[in-house]
PDB file of C-alpha atoms in Angstrom:
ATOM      1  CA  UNK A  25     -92.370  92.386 137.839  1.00  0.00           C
ATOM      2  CA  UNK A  26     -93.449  93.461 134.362  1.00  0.00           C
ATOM      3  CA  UNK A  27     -92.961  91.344 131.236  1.00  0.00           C
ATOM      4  CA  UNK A  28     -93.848  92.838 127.929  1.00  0.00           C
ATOM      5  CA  UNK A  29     -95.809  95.786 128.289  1.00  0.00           C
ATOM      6  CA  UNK A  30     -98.238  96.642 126.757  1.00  0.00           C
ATOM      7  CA  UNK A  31    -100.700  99.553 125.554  1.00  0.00           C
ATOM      8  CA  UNK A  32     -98.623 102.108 127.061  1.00  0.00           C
ATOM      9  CA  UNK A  33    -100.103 105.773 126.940  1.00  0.00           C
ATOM     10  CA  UNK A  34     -99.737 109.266 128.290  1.00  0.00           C
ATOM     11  CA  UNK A  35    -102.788 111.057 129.452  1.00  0.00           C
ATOM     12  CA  UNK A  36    -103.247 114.215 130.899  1.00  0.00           C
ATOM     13  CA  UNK A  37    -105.532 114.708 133.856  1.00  0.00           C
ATOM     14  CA  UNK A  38    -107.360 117.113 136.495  1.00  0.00           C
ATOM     15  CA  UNK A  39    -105.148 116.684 139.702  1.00  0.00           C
ATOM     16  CA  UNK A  40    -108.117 116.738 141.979  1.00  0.00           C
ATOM     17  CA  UNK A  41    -110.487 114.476 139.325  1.00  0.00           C
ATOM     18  CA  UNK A  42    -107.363 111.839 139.370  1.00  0.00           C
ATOM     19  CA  UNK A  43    -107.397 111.736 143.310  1.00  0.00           C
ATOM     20  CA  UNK A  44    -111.310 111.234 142.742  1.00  0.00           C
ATOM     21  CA  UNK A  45    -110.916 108.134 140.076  1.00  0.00           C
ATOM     22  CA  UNK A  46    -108.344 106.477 142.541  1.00  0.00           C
ATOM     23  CA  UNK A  47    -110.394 106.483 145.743  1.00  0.00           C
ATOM     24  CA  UNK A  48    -113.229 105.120 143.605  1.00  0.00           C
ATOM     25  CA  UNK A  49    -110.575 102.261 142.135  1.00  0.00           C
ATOM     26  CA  UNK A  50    -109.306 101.421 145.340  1.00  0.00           C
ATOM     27  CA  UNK A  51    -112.977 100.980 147.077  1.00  0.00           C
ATOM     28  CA  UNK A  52    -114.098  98.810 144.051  1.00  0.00           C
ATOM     29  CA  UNK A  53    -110.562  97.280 144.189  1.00  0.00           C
ATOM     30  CA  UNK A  54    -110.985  96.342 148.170  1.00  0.00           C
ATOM     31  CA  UNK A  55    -114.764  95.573 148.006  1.00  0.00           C
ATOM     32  CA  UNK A  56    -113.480  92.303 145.675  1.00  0.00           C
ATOM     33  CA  UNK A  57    -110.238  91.781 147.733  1.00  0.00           C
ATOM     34  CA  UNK A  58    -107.546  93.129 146.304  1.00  0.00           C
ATOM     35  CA  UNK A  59    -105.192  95.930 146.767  1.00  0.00           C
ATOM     36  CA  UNK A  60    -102.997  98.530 144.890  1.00  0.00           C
ATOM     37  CA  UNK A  61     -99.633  98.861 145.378  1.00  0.00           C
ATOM     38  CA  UNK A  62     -98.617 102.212 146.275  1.00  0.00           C
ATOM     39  CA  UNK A  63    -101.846 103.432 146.493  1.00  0.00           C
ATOM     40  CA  UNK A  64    -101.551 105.752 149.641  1.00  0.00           C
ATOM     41  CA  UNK A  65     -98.233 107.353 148.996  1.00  0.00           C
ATOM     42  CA  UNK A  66     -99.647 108.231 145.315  1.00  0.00           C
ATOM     43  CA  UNK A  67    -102.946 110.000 147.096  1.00  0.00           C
ATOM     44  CA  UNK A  68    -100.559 111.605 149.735  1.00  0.00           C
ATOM     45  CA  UNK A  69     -98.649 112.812 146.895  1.00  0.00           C
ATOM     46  CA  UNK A  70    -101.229 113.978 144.836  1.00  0.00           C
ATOM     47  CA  UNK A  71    -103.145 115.980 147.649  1.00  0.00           C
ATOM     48  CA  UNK A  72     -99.570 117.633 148.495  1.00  0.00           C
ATOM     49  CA  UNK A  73     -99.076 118.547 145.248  1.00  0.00           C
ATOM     50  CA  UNK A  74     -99.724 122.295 143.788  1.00  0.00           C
ATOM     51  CA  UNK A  75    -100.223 121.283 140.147  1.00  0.00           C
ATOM     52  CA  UNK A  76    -103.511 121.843 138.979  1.00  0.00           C
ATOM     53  CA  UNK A  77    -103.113 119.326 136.281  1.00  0.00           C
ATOM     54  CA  UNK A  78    -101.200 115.735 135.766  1.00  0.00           C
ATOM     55  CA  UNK A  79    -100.113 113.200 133.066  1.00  0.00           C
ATOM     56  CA  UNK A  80    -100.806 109.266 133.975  1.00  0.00           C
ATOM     57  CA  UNK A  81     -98.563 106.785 131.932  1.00  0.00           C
ATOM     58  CA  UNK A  82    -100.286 103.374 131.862  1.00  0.00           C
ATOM     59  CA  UNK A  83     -99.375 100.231 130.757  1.00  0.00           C
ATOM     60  CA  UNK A  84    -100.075  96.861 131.134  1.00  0.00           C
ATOM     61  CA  UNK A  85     -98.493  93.024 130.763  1.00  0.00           C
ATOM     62  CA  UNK A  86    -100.583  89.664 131.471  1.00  0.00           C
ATOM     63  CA  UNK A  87    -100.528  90.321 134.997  1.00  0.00           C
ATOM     64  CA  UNK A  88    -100.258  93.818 136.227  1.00  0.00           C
ATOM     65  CA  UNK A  89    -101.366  97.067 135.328  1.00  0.00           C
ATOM     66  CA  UNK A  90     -99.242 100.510 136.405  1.00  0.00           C
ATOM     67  CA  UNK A  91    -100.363 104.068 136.043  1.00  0.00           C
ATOM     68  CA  UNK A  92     -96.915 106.025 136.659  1.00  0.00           C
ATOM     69  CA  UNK A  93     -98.128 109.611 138.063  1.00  0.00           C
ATOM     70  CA  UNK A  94     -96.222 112.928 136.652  1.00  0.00           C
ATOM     71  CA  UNK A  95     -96.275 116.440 137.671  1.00  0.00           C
ATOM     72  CA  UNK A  96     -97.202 118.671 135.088  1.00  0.00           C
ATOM     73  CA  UNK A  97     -93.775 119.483 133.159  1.00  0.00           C
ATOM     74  CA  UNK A  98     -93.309 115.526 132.959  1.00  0.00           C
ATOM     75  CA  UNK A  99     -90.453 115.844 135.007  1.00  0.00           C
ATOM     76  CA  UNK A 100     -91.071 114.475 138.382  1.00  0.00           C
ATOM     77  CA  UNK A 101     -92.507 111.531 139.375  1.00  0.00           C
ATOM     78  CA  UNK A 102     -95.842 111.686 141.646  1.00  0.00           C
ATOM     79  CA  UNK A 103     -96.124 108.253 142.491  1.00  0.00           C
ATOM     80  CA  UNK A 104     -97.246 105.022 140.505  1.00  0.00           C
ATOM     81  CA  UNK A 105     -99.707 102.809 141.533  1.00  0.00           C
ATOM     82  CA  UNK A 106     -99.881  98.952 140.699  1.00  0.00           C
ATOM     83  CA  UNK A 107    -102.426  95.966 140.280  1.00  0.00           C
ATOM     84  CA  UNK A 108    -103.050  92.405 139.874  1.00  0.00           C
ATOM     85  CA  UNK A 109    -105.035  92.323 136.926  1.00  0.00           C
ATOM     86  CA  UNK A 110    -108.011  90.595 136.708  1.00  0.00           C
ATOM     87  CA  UNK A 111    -111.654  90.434 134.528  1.00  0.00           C
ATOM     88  CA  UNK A 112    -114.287  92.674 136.336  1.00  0.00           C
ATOM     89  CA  UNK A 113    -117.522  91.781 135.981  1.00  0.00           C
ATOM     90  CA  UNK A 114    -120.560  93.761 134.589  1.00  0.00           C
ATOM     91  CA  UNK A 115    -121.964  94.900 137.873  1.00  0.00           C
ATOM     92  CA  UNK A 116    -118.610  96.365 139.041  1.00  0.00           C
ATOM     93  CA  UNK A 117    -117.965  98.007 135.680  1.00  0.00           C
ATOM     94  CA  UNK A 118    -121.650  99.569 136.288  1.00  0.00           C
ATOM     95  CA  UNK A 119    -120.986 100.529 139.499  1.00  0.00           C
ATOM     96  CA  UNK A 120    -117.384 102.090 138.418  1.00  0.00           C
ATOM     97  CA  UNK A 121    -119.309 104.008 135.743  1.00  0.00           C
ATOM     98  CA  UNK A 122    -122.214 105.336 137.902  1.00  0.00           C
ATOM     99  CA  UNK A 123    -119.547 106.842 140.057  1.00  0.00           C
ATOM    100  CA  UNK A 124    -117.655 108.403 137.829  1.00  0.00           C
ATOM    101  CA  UNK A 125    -120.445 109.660 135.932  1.00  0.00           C
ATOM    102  CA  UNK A 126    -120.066 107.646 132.933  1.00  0.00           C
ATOM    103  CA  UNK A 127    -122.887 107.937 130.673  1.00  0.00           C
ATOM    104  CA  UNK A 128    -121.825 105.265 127.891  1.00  0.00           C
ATOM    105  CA  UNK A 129    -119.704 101.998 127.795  1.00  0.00           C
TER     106      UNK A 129
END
């Protein structure tokens, strides 16, 4: 599925403020059509899990993007979630932001 990646990186994250960012992805994702892959195992997972905080490895190739969930030791996978890539526009990058309480771009 994925050719050269790129841009990978490790972030760590808020359990609870990760669930938040991916129900806000996967509405803006749906309003335009689209899906991501794995998306309700990864919430399940992330709801059922005791952590308080996660990493997200991302990465991206032309096509798809991945954010590979980890518990907190970096151990055990959470779940991974997976997208068709595409160029969003500037009213769905405002919305995005206003949601997430993005004050700059």
């Amino acid at each position: 599925m994925f050719g050269d990646v790129d841009n990978l990186h490790l972030i760590k994250k808020d359990r609870h403020r990760s669930i938040e960012e991916i129900d806000i992805h996967i509405e803006n994702v749906r309003k335009n059509g689209s899906d991501i892959i794995g998306y309700s195992s990864l919430k399940e997972s992330l709801e059922g899990s005791k952590d308080k905080e996660i990493y997200i490895l991302s990465g991206y190739d032309k096509k798809y993007g991945f954010d590979l969930y980890l518990d907190e030791s970096k151990s055990q996978v959470i779940g991974i979630a997976i997208i068709e890539l595409r160029k969003k526009n500037e009213e769905e990058l405002r919305w995005e932001r206003n949601l997430l309480g993005i004050k700059h771009s």
